[in-house]
Amino acid sequence: VAIHFGDDSIVIRKYINGIDGGRTLDTTDFPEKVVKAGHVIIAKDGVYKPMPLAMVEDCYGYSALPEGFKYVGVLYRSVLASKPVAAIMTWGEVNIEAVPFAMDTIMDAFTAECRFIDFKKDEEA
């Protein structure tokens, strides 16, 4: 599996800051081979994971936030699920039209916890 970073710079418009040194994600039960830039990252007790996915009408979408986890940021660059060494952005700007999964069901809770990540559309840039 090869990762093509062509869309990463479209999704992440501006990186200002993130978790120093990045983190290795727990991708147990993650259904895709690649965790794409802009994917929501969650954490609990020092364990960092991509936000779980659920099948919705023949395609994946974000599932519910697992109990005890909190939103910590978004993935800065795409990574293989088999080698999930990740840069996690905590402050910056994301193109809401290019995120890997719709965020409408989690946006309010996410932005309440990750106040320094702005979501903008192309015409707002």
mmCIF file of N, CA, C and O in Angstrom, residues 19 23 25 39-52 62-75 88-90 103 106-115 117:
data_model
loop_
_atom_site.group_PDB
_atom_site.id
_atom_site.type_symbol
_atom_site.label_atom_id
_atom_site.label_comp_id
_atom_site.label_asym_id
_atom_site.label_seq_id
_atom_site.Cartn_x
_atom_site.Cartn_y
_atom_site.Cartn_z
ATOM 1 N N ILE A 19 1.098 18.221 18.849
ATOM 2 C CA ILE A 19 1.665 17.484 19.973
ATOM 3 C C ILE A 19 3.133 17.206 19.667
ATOM 4 O O ILE A 19 3.448 16.556 18.661
ATOM 5 N N ARG A 23 2.618 11.016 18.092
ATOM 6 C CA ARG A 23 2.237 9.836 18.872
ATOM 7 C C ARG A 23 2.027 8.660 17.927
ATOM 8 O O ARG A 23 1.678 8.834 16.776
ATOM 9 N N LEU A 25 -0.419 5.855 16.998
ATOM 10 C CA LEU A 25 -1.845 5.631 17.176
ATOM 11 C C LEU A 25 -2.157 4.161 17.381
ATOM 12 O O LEU A 25 -1.536 3.288 16.765
ATOM 13 N N HIS A 39 -8.209 13.379 9.752
ATOM 14 C CA HIS A 39 -8.989 12.455 10.572
ATOM 15 C C HIS A 39 -8.925 12.922 12.022
ATOM 16 O O HIS A 39 -7.876 13.308 12.523
ATOM 17 N N VAL A 40 -10.031 12.882 12.716
ATOM 18 C CA VAL A 40 -10.106 13.287 14.116
ATOM 19 C C VAL A 40 -9.338 12.270 14.968
ATOM 20 O O VAL A 40 -9.481 11.060 14.793
ATOM 21 N N ILE A 41 -8.527 12.803 15.896
ATOM 22 C CA ILE A 41 -7.748 11.963 16.807
ATOM 23 C C ILE A 41 -8.287 12.145 18.225
ATOM 24 O O ILE A 41 -8.574 13.270 18.651
ATOM 25 N N ILE A 42 -8.417 11.022 18.935
ATOM 26 C CA ILE A 42 -8.935 11.025 20.295
ATOM 27 C C ILE A 42 -7.920 10.385 21.231
ATOM 28 O O ILE A 42 -6.998 9.707 20.776
ATOM 29 N N ALA A 43 -8.090 10.599 22.549
ATOM 30 C CA ALA A 43 -7.145 10.021 23.508
ATOM 31 C C ALA A 43 -7.832 9.735 24.840
ATOM 32 O O ALA A 43 -8.805 10.385 25.224
ATOM 33 N N LYS A 44 -7.255 8.740 25.535
ATOM 34 C CA LYS A 44 -7.679 8.394 26.893
ATOM 35 C C LYS A 44 -6.485 7.743 27.575
ATOM 36 O O LYS A 44 -5.908 6.784 27.046
ATOM 37 N N ASP A 45 -6.099 8.264 28.727
ATOM 38 C CA ASP A 45 -5.025 7.681 29.533
ATOM 39 C C ASP A 45 -3.745 7.447 28.724
ATOM 40 O O ASP A 45 -3.116 6.396 28.838
ATOM 41 N N GLY A 46 -3.386 8.388 27.873
ATOM 42 C CA GLY A 46 -2.162 8.290 27.093
ATOM 43 C C GLY A 46 -2.254 7.423 25.846
ATOM 44 O O GLY A 46 -1.266 7.252 25.140
ATOM 45 N N VAL A 47 -3.416 6.876 25.563
ATOM 46 C CA VAL A 47 -3.628 6.081 24.353
ATOM 47 C C VAL A 47 -4.301 6.977 23.316
ATOM 48 O O VAL A 47 -5.386 7.517 23.565
ATOM 49 N N TYR A 48 -3.661 7.118 22.164
ATOM 50 C CA TYR A 48 -4.173 7.953 21.077
ATOM 51 C C TYR A 48 -4.696 7.058 19.970
ATOM 52 O O TYR A 48 -4.060 6.072 19.618
ATOM 53 N N LYS A 49 -5.868 7.408 19.432
ATOM 54 C CA LYS A 49 -6.501 6.596 18.403
ATOM 55 C C LYS A 49 -7.151 7.493 17.357
ATOM 56 O O LYS A 49 -7.551 8.609 17.668
ATOM 57 N N PRO A 50 -7.307 6.963 16.146
ATOM 58 C CA PRO A 50 -8.171 7.664 15.193
ATOM 59 C C PRO A 50 -9.617 7.506 15.675
ATOM 60 O O PRO A 50 -9.969 6.475 16.247
ATOM 61 N N MET A 51 -10.414 8.527 15.475
ATOM 62 C CA MET A 51 -11.836 8.453 15.837
ATOM 63 C C MET A 51 -12.433 7.219 15.168
ATOM 64 O O MET A 51 -12.195 6.980 13.977
ATOM 65 N N PRO A 52 -13.189 6.400 15.930
ATOM 66 C CA PRO A 52 -13.762 5.181 15.341
ATOM 67 C C PRO A 52 -14.717 5.489 14.186
ATOM 68 O O PRO A 52 -15.353 6.536 14.145
ATOM 69 N N TYR A 62 -17.970 8.838 10.940
ATOM 70 C CA TYR A 62 -17.550 8.802 12.337
ATOM 71 C C TYR A 62 -18.620 8.149 13.205
ATOM 72 O O TYR A 62 -19.812 8.406 13.067
ATOM 73 N N SER A 63 -18.152 7.322 14.126
ATOM 74 C CA SER A 63 -18.993 6.669 15.109
ATOM 75 C C SER A 63 -19.097 7.592 16.327
ATOM 76 O O SER A 63 -18.619 8.726 16.293
ATOM 77 N N ALA A 64 -19.660 7.101 17.410
ATOM 78 C CA ALA A 64 -19.740 7.878 18.650
ATOM 79 C C ALA A 64 -18.375 7.888 19.343
ATOM 80 O O ALA A 64 -17.588 6.949 19.209
ATOM 81 N N LEU A 65 -18.122 8.950 20.090
ATOM 82 C CA LEU A 65 -16.897 9.050 20.879
ATOM 83 C C LEU A 65 -16.951 7.986 21.971
ATOM 84 O O LEU A 65 -17.909 7.935 22.756
ATOM 85 N N PRO A 66 -15.935 7.104 22.030
ATOM 86 C CA PRO A 66 -15.945 6.067 23.066
ATOM 87 C C PRO A 66 -15.882 6.688 24.468
ATOM 88 O O PRO A 66 -15.279 7.740 24.668
ATOM 89 N N GLU A 67 -16.495 6.016 25.419
ATOM 90 C CA GLU A 67 -16.558 6.510 26.790
ATOM 91 C C GLU A 67 -15.153 6.741 27.366
ATOM 92 O O GLU A 67 -14.260 5.906 27.205
ATOM 93 N N GLY A 68 -14.984 7.886 27.989
ATOM 94 C CA GLY A 68 -13.716 8.232 28.625
ATOM 95 C C GLY A 68 -12.700 8.888 27.706
ATOM 96 O O GLY A 68 -11.700 9.421 28.173
ATOM 97 N N PHE A 69 -12.938 8.854 26.393
ATOM 98 C CA PHE A 69 -12.022 9.470 25.436
ATOM 99 C C PHE A 69 -12.373 10.941 25.260
ATOM 100 O O PHE A 69 -13.499 11.361 25.528
ATOM 101 N N LYS A 70 -11.387 11.716 24.799
ATOM 102 C CA LYS A 70 -11.632 13.123 24.475
ATOM 103 C C LYS A 70 -10.999 13.420 23.124
ATOM 104 O O LYS A 70 -10.080 12.743 22.678
ATOM 105 N N TYR A 71 -11.506 14.455 22.486
ATOM 106 C CA TYR A 71 -10.945 14.909 21.220
ATOM 107 C C TYR A 71 -9.648 15.650 21.518
ATOM 108 O O TYR A 71 -9.585 16.462 22.428
ATOM 109 N N VAL A 72 -8.587 15.360 20.716
ATOM 110 C CA VAL A 72 -7.309 16.043 20.951
ATOM 111 C C VAL A 72 -6.796 16.807 19.737
ATOM 112 O O VAL A 72 -5.942 17.666 19.867
ATOM 113 N N GLY A 73 -7.301 16.516 18.548
ATOM 114 C CA GLY A 73 -6.841 17.211 17.353
ATOM 115 C C GLY A 73 -7.188 16.450 16.103
ATOM 116 O O GLY A 73 -8.078 15.597 16.103
ATOM 117 N N VAL A 74 -6.451 16.774 15.028
ATOM 118 C CA VAL A 74 -6.633 16.082 13.755
ATOM 119 C C VAL A 74 -5.274 15.608 13.245
ATOM 120 O O VAL A 74 -4.234 16.190 13.562
ATOM 121 N N LEU A 75 -5.311 14.570 12.454
ATOM 122 C CA LEU A 75 -4.087 14.028 11.868
ATOM 123 C C LEU A 75 -3.528 15.020 10.847
ATOM 124 O O LEU A 75 -4.256 15.475 9.956
ATOM 125 N N ILE A 88 0.024 15.064 15.159
ATOM 126 C CA ILE A 88 -1.327 15.456 15.530
ATOM 127 C C ILE A 88 -1.390 16.973 15.676
ATOM 128 O O ILE A 88 -0.703 17.547 16.524
ATOM 129 N N MET A 89 -2.188 17.600 14.836
ATOM 130 C CA MET A 89 -2.332 19.051 14.868
ATOM 131 C C MET A 89 -3.344 19.451 15.934
ATOM 132 O O MET A 89 -4.447 18.911 15.983
ATOM 133 N N THR A 90 -2.955 20.421 16.778
ATOM 134 C CA THR A 90 -3.842 20.933 17.815
ATOM 135 C C THR A 90 -4.188 22.406 17.596
ATOM 136 O O THR A 90 -5.034 22.954 18.293
ATOM 137 N N MET A 103 -18.190 15.809 9.501
ATOM 138 C CA MET A 103 -18.063 16.065 10.938
ATOM 139 C C MET A 103 -19.322 16.664 11.546
ATOM 140 O O MET A 103 -19.317 17.052 12.711
ATOM 141 N N ILE A 106 -20.323 15.497 15.040
ATOM 142 C CA ILE A 106 -19.386 15.668 16.153
ATOM 143 C C ILE A 106 -18.799 17.080 16.236
ATOM 144 O O ILE A 106 -18.045 17.379 17.160
ATOM 145 N N MET A 107 -19.139 17.942 15.288
ATOM 146 C CA MET A 107 -18.479 19.251 15.203
ATOM 147 C C MET A 107 -18.590 20.084 16.477
ATOM 148 O O MET A 107 -17.598 20.648 16.930
ATOM 149 N N ASP A 108 -19.758 20.191 17.068
ATOM 150 C CA ASP A 108 -19.915 21.018 18.265
ATOM 151 C C ASP A 108 -19.037 20.521 19.407
ATOM 152 O O ASP A 108 -18.339 21.303 20.051
ATOM 153 N N ALA A 109 -19.060 19.228 19.667
ATOM 154 C CA ALA A 109 -18.253 18.663 20.751
ATOM 155 C C ALA A 109 -16.758 18.783 20.437
ATOM 156 O O ALA A 109 -15.952 19.112 21.313
ATOM 157 N N PHE A 110 -16.390 18.550 19.163
ATOM 158 C CA PHE A 110 -14.988 18.643 18.775
ATOM 159 C C PHE A 110 -14.463 20.060 18.961
ATOM 160 O O PHE A 110 -13.415 20.265 19.560
ATOM 161 N N THR A 111 -15.183 21.046 18.454
ATOM 162 C CA THR A 111 -14.698 22.428 18.538
ATOM 163 C C THR A 111 -14.722 22.956 19.970
ATOM 164 O O THR A 111 -13.964 23.863 20.305
ATOM 165 N N ALA A 112 -15.557 22.398 20.830
ATOM 166 C CA ALA A 112 -15.544 22.782 22.243
ATOM 167 C C ALA A 112 -14.251 22.333 22.917
ATOM 168 O O ALA A 112 -13.724 23.022 23.789
ATOM 169 N N GLU A 113 -13.728 21.177 22.512
ATOM 170 C CA GLU A 113 -12.490 20.655 23.112
ATOM 171 C C GLU A 113 -11.238 21.101 22.368
ATOM 172 O O GLU A 113 -10.172 21.205 22.978
ATOM 173 N N CYS A 114 -11.335 21.322 21.083
ATOM 174 C CA CYS A 114 -10.174 21.704 20.253
ATOM 175 C C CYS A 114 -10.405 23.108 19.713
ATOM 176 O O CYS A 114 -10.627 23.301 18.514
ATOM 177 N N ARG A 115 -10.349 24.082 20.587
ATOM 178 C CA ARG A 115 -10.727 25.461 20.257
ATOM 179 C C ARG A 115 -9.798 26.152 19.278
ATOM 180 O O ARG A 115 -10.155 27.172 18.703
ATOM 181 N N ILE A 117 -8.496 24.849 16.494
ATOM 182 C CA ILE A 117 -8.584 24.318 15.131
ATOM 183 C C ILE A 117 -9.801 24.961 14.470
ATOM 184 O O ILE A 117 -10.924 24.817 14.950
#
